[in-house]
PDB file of C-alpha atoms and ligand atoms in Angstrom:
ATOM      1  CA  MET L   1       2.958   6.193  -6.649  1.00 69.00           C
ATOM      2  CA  SER L   2       6.167   7.475  -5.112  1.00 88.00           C
ATOM      3  CA  THR L   3       4.404   8.535  -1.916  1.00 95.00           C
ATOM      4  CA  ILE L   4       2.661   6.102   0.392  1.00 98.00           C
ATOM      5  CA  HIS L   5       0.214   7.391   2.987  1.00 98.00           C
ATOM      6  CA  LEU L   6       0.266   5.699   6.383  1.00 99.00           C
ATOM      7  CA  ALA L   7      -2.042   5.991   9.389  1.00 99.00           C
ATOM      8  CA  CYS L   8      -2.864   3.938  12.466  1.00 99.00           C
ATOM      9  CA  ASP L   9      -4.478   4.057  15.856  1.00 98.00           C
ATOM     10  CA  HIS L  10      -2.681   3.278  19.112  1.00 98.00           C
ATOM     11  CA  ALA L  11      -2.885  -0.476  18.437  1.00 98.00           C
ATOM     12  CA  GLY L  12      -1.100  -0.069  15.114  1.00 98.00           C
ATOM     13  CA  LEU L  13       1.634   2.333  16.144  1.00 98.00           C
ATOM     14  CA  ASP L  14       4.552  -0.121  16.363  1.00 98.00           C
ATOM     15  CA  LEU L  15       3.693  -1.831  13.089  1.00 98.00           C
ATOM     16  CA  LYS L  16       3.225   1.512  11.348  1.00 98.00           C
ATOM     17  CA  ASP L  17       6.730   2.583  12.356  1.00 98.00           C
ATOM     18  CA  ILE L  18       8.198  -0.698  11.069  1.00 98.00           C
ATOM     19  CA  LEU L  19       6.361  -0.391   7.739  1.00 98.00           C
ATOM     20  CA  LYS L  20       7.396   3.260   7.451  1.00 98.00           C
ATOM     21  CA  HIS L  21      11.043   2.326   7.844  1.00 98.00           C
ATOM     22  CA  ALA L  22      10.719  -0.471   5.260  1.00 98.00           C
ATOM     23  CA  LEU L  23       9.021   1.879   2.788  1.00 98.00           C
ATOM     24  CA  GLU L  24      11.727   4.502   3.169  1.00 98.00           C
ATOM     25  CA  GLU L  25      14.396   1.820   2.678  1.00 98.00           C
ATOM     26  CA  ARG L  26      12.685   0.971  -0.614  1.00 97.00           C
ATOM     27  CA  GLY L  27      12.835   4.621  -1.687  1.00 97.00           C
ATOM     28  CA  PHE L  28       9.219   5.616  -1.145  1.00 97.00           C
ATOM     29  CA  SER L  29       8.423   8.889   0.479  1.00 98.00           C
ATOM     30  CA  VAL L  30       5.942   8.436   3.311  1.00 98.00           C
ATOM     31  CA  THR L  31       3.232  10.778   4.541  1.00 98.00           C
ATOM     32  CA  ASP L  32       2.399   9.794   8.101  1.00 98.00           C
ATOM     33  CA  HIS L  33      -1.092  10.856   9.161  1.00 98.00           C
ATOM     34  CA  GLY L  34      -0.631   9.638  12.745  1.00 97.00           C
ATOM     35  CA  THR L  35      -1.308   8.621  15.374  1.00 98.00           C
ATOM     36  CA  HIS L  36       2.088   9.348  16.847  1.00 98.00           C
ATOM     37  CA  THR L  37       1.632   8.251  20.469  1.00 98.00           C
ATOM     38  CA  ARG L  38       0.422   5.208  22.404  1.00 97.00           C
ATOM     39  CA  GLU L  39      -2.445   7.199  23.896  1.00 98.00           C
ATOM     40  CA  SER L  40      -5.775   5.548  23.158  1.00 98.00           C
ATOM     41  CA  CYS L  41      -7.414   7.205  20.147  1.00 98.00           C
ATOM     42  CA  ASP L  42     -10.261   6.744  17.684  1.00 98.00           C
ATOM     43  CA  TYR L  43      -9.342   4.963  14.442  1.00 98.00           C
ATOM     44  CA  PRO L  44     -11.967   6.633  12.180  1.00 98.00           C
ATOM     45  CA  GLN L  45     -10.295  10.016  12.505  1.00 98.00           C
ATOM     46  CA  PHE L  46      -7.021   8.639  11.167  1.00 98.00           C
ATOM     47  CA  ALA L  47      -8.702   6.584   8.484  1.00 99.00           C
ATOM     48  CA  HIS L  48     -10.571   9.628   7.179  1.00 98.00           C
ATOM     49  CA  ALA L  49      -7.458  11.827   7.153  1.00 98.00           C
ATOM     50  CA  LEU L  50      -5.548   9.255   5.120  1.00 98.00           C
ATOM     51  CA  CYS L  51      -8.432   8.568   2.750  1.00 98.00           C
ATOM     52  CA  HIS L  52      -8.909  12.244   1.916  1.00 98.00           C
ATOM     53  CA  ALA L  53      -5.215  12.407   0.997  1.00 98.00           C
ATOM     54  CA  VAL L  54      -5.320   9.227  -1.104  1.00 98.00           C
ATOM     55  CA  GLU L  55      -8.457  10.400  -2.922  1.00 98.00           C
ATOM     56  CA  ALA L  56      -6.773  13.698  -3.775  1.00 97.00           C
ATOM     57  CA  GLU L  57      -4.039  11.939  -5.804  1.00 97.00           C
ATOM     58  CA  ALA L  58      -4.372  10.332  -9.250  1.00 95.00           C
ATOM     59  CA  ASP L  59      -2.754   7.066  -8.151  1.00 95.00           C
ATOM     60  CA  GLY L  60      -2.798   7.493  -4.373  1.00 98.00           C
ATOM     61  CA  ARG L  61      -1.966   4.542  -2.187  1.00 98.00           C
ATOM     62  CA  GLY L  62      -2.328   4.138   1.573  1.00 98.00           C
ATOM     63  CA  ILE L  63      -1.918   1.699   4.417  1.00 99.00           C
ATOM     64  CA  LEU L  64      -4.129   1.746   7.524  1.00 99.00           C
ATOM     65  CA  ILE L  65      -3.377  -0.220  10.676  1.00 99.00           C
ATOM     66  CA  CYS L  66      -5.507  -0.815  13.757  1.00 98.00           C
ATOM     67  CA  GLY L  67      -5.787  -3.775  16.116  1.00 98.00           C
ATOM     68  CA  THR L  68      -7.803  -5.984  13.778  1.00 98.00           C
ATOM     69  CA  GLY L  69      -7.783  -3.915  10.586  1.00 98.00           C
ATOM     70  CA  ILE L  70     -11.569  -4.168  10.581  1.00 99.00           C
ATOM     71  CA  GLY L  71     -12.473  -0.735  11.951  1.00 98.00           C
ATOM     72  CA  MET L  72     -10.025   0.952   9.598  1.00 99.00           C
ATOM     73  CA  SER L  73     -11.446  -0.893   6.591  1.00 98.00           C
ATOM     74  CA  MET L  74     -15.018  -0.018   7.571  1.00 98.00           C
ATOM     75  CA  ALA L  75     -14.144   3.667   7.871  1.00 98.00           C
ATOM     76  CA  ALA L  76     -12.061   3.752   4.685  1.00 98.00           C
ATOM     77  CA  ASN L  77     -14.710   2.112   2.527  1.00 98.00           C
ATOM     78  CA  ARG L  78     -17.178   4.899   3.349  1.00 98.00           C
ATOM     79  CA  HIS L  79     -15.113   7.054   0.954  1.00 98.00           C
ATOM     80  CA  ALA L  80     -16.313   6.935  -2.641  1.00 96.00           C
ATOM     81  CA  GLY L  81     -12.781   6.977  -4.041  1.00 97.00           C
ATOM     82  CA  ILE L  82     -11.362   4.351  -1.730  1.00 98.00           C
ATOM     83  CA  ARG L  83     -11.173   0.614  -2.294  1.00 98.00           C
ATOM     84  CA  ALA L  84      -9.779  -0.638   0.988  1.00 99.00           C
ATOM     85  CA  ALA L  85      -8.828  -4.280   1.497  1.00 99.00           C
ATOM     86  CA  LEU L  86      -8.163  -5.938   4.830  1.00 99.00           C
ATOM     87  CA  CYS L  87      -5.492  -8.514   4.071  1.00 99.00           C
ATOM     88  CA  THR L  88      -4.176 -11.323   6.249  1.00 98.00           C
ATOM     89  CA  THR L  89      -2.226 -13.170   3.541  1.00 98.00           C
ATOM     90  CA  GLU L  90       0.039 -12.238   0.640  1.00 98.00           C
ATOM     91  CA  LEU L  91      -2.499 -13.846  -1.697  1.00 98.00           C
ATOM     92  CA  HIS L  92      -5.204 -11.474  -0.470  1.00 98.00           C
ATOM     93  CA  ALA L  93      -2.924  -8.541  -1.264  1.00 99.00           C
ATOM     94  CA  ARG L  94      -1.968  -9.807  -4.728  1.00 98.00           C
ATOM     95  CA  LEU L  95      -5.538 -10.621  -5.696  1.00 98.00           C
ATOM     96  CA  THR L  96      -7.052  -7.419  -4.355  1.00 98.00           C
ATOM     97  CA  ARG L  97      -4.578  -5.448  -6.442  1.00 98.00           C
ATOM     98  CA  ARG L  98      -5.196  -7.555  -9.569  1.00 98.00           C
ATOM     99  CA  HIS L  99      -8.967  -7.762  -9.278  1.00 98.00           C
ATOM    100  CA  ASN L 100     -10.150  -4.887  -7.056  1.00 98.00           C
ATOM    101  CA  ASN L 101      -7.479  -2.264  -7.774  1.00 98.00           C
ATOM    102  CA  ALA L 102      -7.352  -1.724  -4.010  1.00 98.00           C
ATOM    103  CA  ASN L 103      -5.796   1.614  -3.205  1.00 98.00           C
ATOM    104  CA  VAL L 104      -5.737   1.190   0.578  1.00 99.00           C
ATOM    105  CA  LEU L 105      -4.314  -1.801   2.427  1.00 99.00           C
ATOM    106  CA  CYS L 106      -5.662  -2.461   5.929  1.00 99.00           C
ATOM    107  CA  LEU L 107      -3.697  -4.522   8.421  1.00 99.00           C
ATOM    108  CA  GLY L 108      -4.485  -5.790  11.905  1.00 99.00           C
ATOM    109  CA  ALA L 109      -1.473  -5.392  14.139  1.00 98.00           C
ATOM    110  CA  ARG L 110      -2.979  -7.740  16.742  1.00 98.00           C
ATOM    111  CA  ILE L 111      -3.704 -10.361  14.102  1.00 98.00           C
ATOM    112  CA  THR L 112      -0.811 -10.296  11.651  1.00 98.00           C
ATOM    113  CA  GLY L 113       2.842 -10.661  12.651  1.00 98.00           C
ATOM    114  CA  VAL L 114       5.516  -8.266  11.487  1.00 98.00           C
ATOM    115  CA  GLU L 115       7.189 -10.482   8.872  1.00 98.00           C
ATOM    116  CA  LEU L 116       3.875 -11.399   7.291  1.00 99.00           C
ATOM    117  CA  ALA L 117       2.738  -7.745   7.349  1.00 99.00           C
ATOM    118  CA  LEU L 118       5.920  -6.767   5.489  1.00 98.00           C
ATOM    119  CA  ALA L 119       5.303  -9.471   2.898  1.00 98.00           C
ATOM    120  CA  ILE L 120       1.664  -8.408   2.491  1.00 99.00           C
ATOM    121  CA  MET L 121       2.753  -4.805   2.029  1.00 98.00           C
ATOM    122  CA  ALA L 122       5.286  -5.810  -0.637  1.00 98.00           C
ATOM    123  CA  ALA L 123       2.624  -7.758  -2.529  1.00 98.00           C
ATOM    124  CA  PHE L 124       0.263  -4.773  -2.316  1.00 98.00           C
ATOM    125  CA  LEU L 125       2.930  -2.421  -3.695  1.00 98.00           C
ATOM    126  CA  ASP L 126       4.307  -4.703  -6.407  1.00 98.00           C
ATOM    127  CA  THR L 127       1.126  -6.036  -8.029  1.00 98.00           C
ATOM    128  CA  ASP L 128      -0.709  -4.286 -10.861  1.00 98.00           C
ATOM    129  CA  PHE L 129      -4.431  -4.078 -11.582  1.00 98.00           C
ATOM    130  CA  GLU L 130      -5.533  -6.343 -14.451  1.00 98.00           C
ATOM    131  CA  GLY L 131      -8.385  -4.109 -15.683  1.00 97.00           C
ATOM    132  CA  GLY L 132     -10.793  -5.616 -18.244  1.00 97.00           C
ATOM    133  CA  ARG L 133     -13.698  -7.467 -16.645  1.00 98.00           C
ATOM    134  CA  HIS L 134     -12.449  -6.374 -13.239  1.00 98.00           C
ATOM    135  CA  GLN L 135     -12.877  -2.706 -14.160  1.00 98.00           C
ATOM    136  CA  ARG L 136     -16.457  -3.424 -15.263  1.00 98.00           C
ATOM    137  CA  ARG L 137     -17.131  -4.927 -11.844  1.00 98.00           C
ATOM    138  CA  LEU L 138     -15.511  -2.043 -10.017  1.00 98.00           C
ATOM    139  CA  ASP L 139     -17.735   0.345 -11.967  1.00 96.00           C
ATOM    140  CA  GLN L 140     -20.705  -1.503 -10.457  1.00 96.00           C
ATOM    141  CA  LEU L 141     -19.584  -0.768  -6.907  1.00 95.00           C
ATOM    142  CA  THR L 142     -21.204   2.641  -7.169  1.00 92.00           C
ATOM    143  CA  ILE L 143     -24.650   2.285  -5.611  1.00 89.00           C
ATOM    144  CA  GLN L 144     -27.538   3.018  -7.967  1.00 91.00           C
ATOM    145  CA  PRO L 145     -30.997   4.065  -6.742  1.00 92.00           C
ATOM    146  CA  ALA L 146     -33.223   1.049  -5.979  1.00 93.00           C
ATOM    147  CA  LYS L 147     -35.491   0.088  -8.898  1.00 89.00           C
ATOM    148  CA  GLY L 148     -39.263   0.305  -8.569  1.00 81.00           C
TER     149      GLY L 148
HETATM  150  C1  RB5 P 201      -8.626  -0.607  19.630  1.00 56.26           C
HETATM  151  O1  RB5 P 201      -8.666  -1.225  20.872  1.00 56.26           O
HETATM  152  C2  RB5 P 201      -9.289  -1.484  18.576  1.00 56.26           C
HETATM  153  O2  RB5 P 201     -10.651  -1.553  18.789  1.00 56.26           O
HETATM  154  C3  RB5 P 201      -8.978  -0.956  17.203  1.00 56.26           C
HETATM  155  O3  RB5 P 201      -7.600  -0.911  17.018  1.00 56.26           O
HETATM  156  C4  RB5 P 201      -9.494  -1.764  16.016  1.00 56.26           C
HETATM  157  O4  RB5 P 201      -9.136  -3.114  16.156  1.00 56.26           O
HETATM  158  C5  RB5 P 201     -10.892  -1.599  15.636  1.00 56.26           C
HETATM  159  O5  RB5 P 201     -11.376  -2.168  14.656  1.00 56.26           O
END
């Protein structure tokens, strides 16, 4: 996990640039999937681009930012290989890494302030998955055909 994928819509642009700078300061290389301007755009396109890239890596990790974080998380969780978590606290980020092995963090730039977003990102990056019973539960996320 030396590369972190980032993407946002117009509402997340400023926060994405701040997180990108912080990641580079920590020595991560960053792949920025856009958007790159303040022009109004459609968040699913950026979510899907990032998720394809994260899914293509063994231990891919990404961060998606829109106004609320909700649209990005909805789009990201359509991908079979993505476990996206919308986090508004550091505890959410720590627990979703420990229990859900989340590989995509979603943030709402209109909901979460910059300092808290940086702290949430750090918790997401620095916390390991616990495995064990949590892996068994993750295995059950795959939808099986309805019985009967
Ligand atoms: C854009 O106005 C806004 O709808 C989007 O950033 C996001 O919050 C959607 O979930």
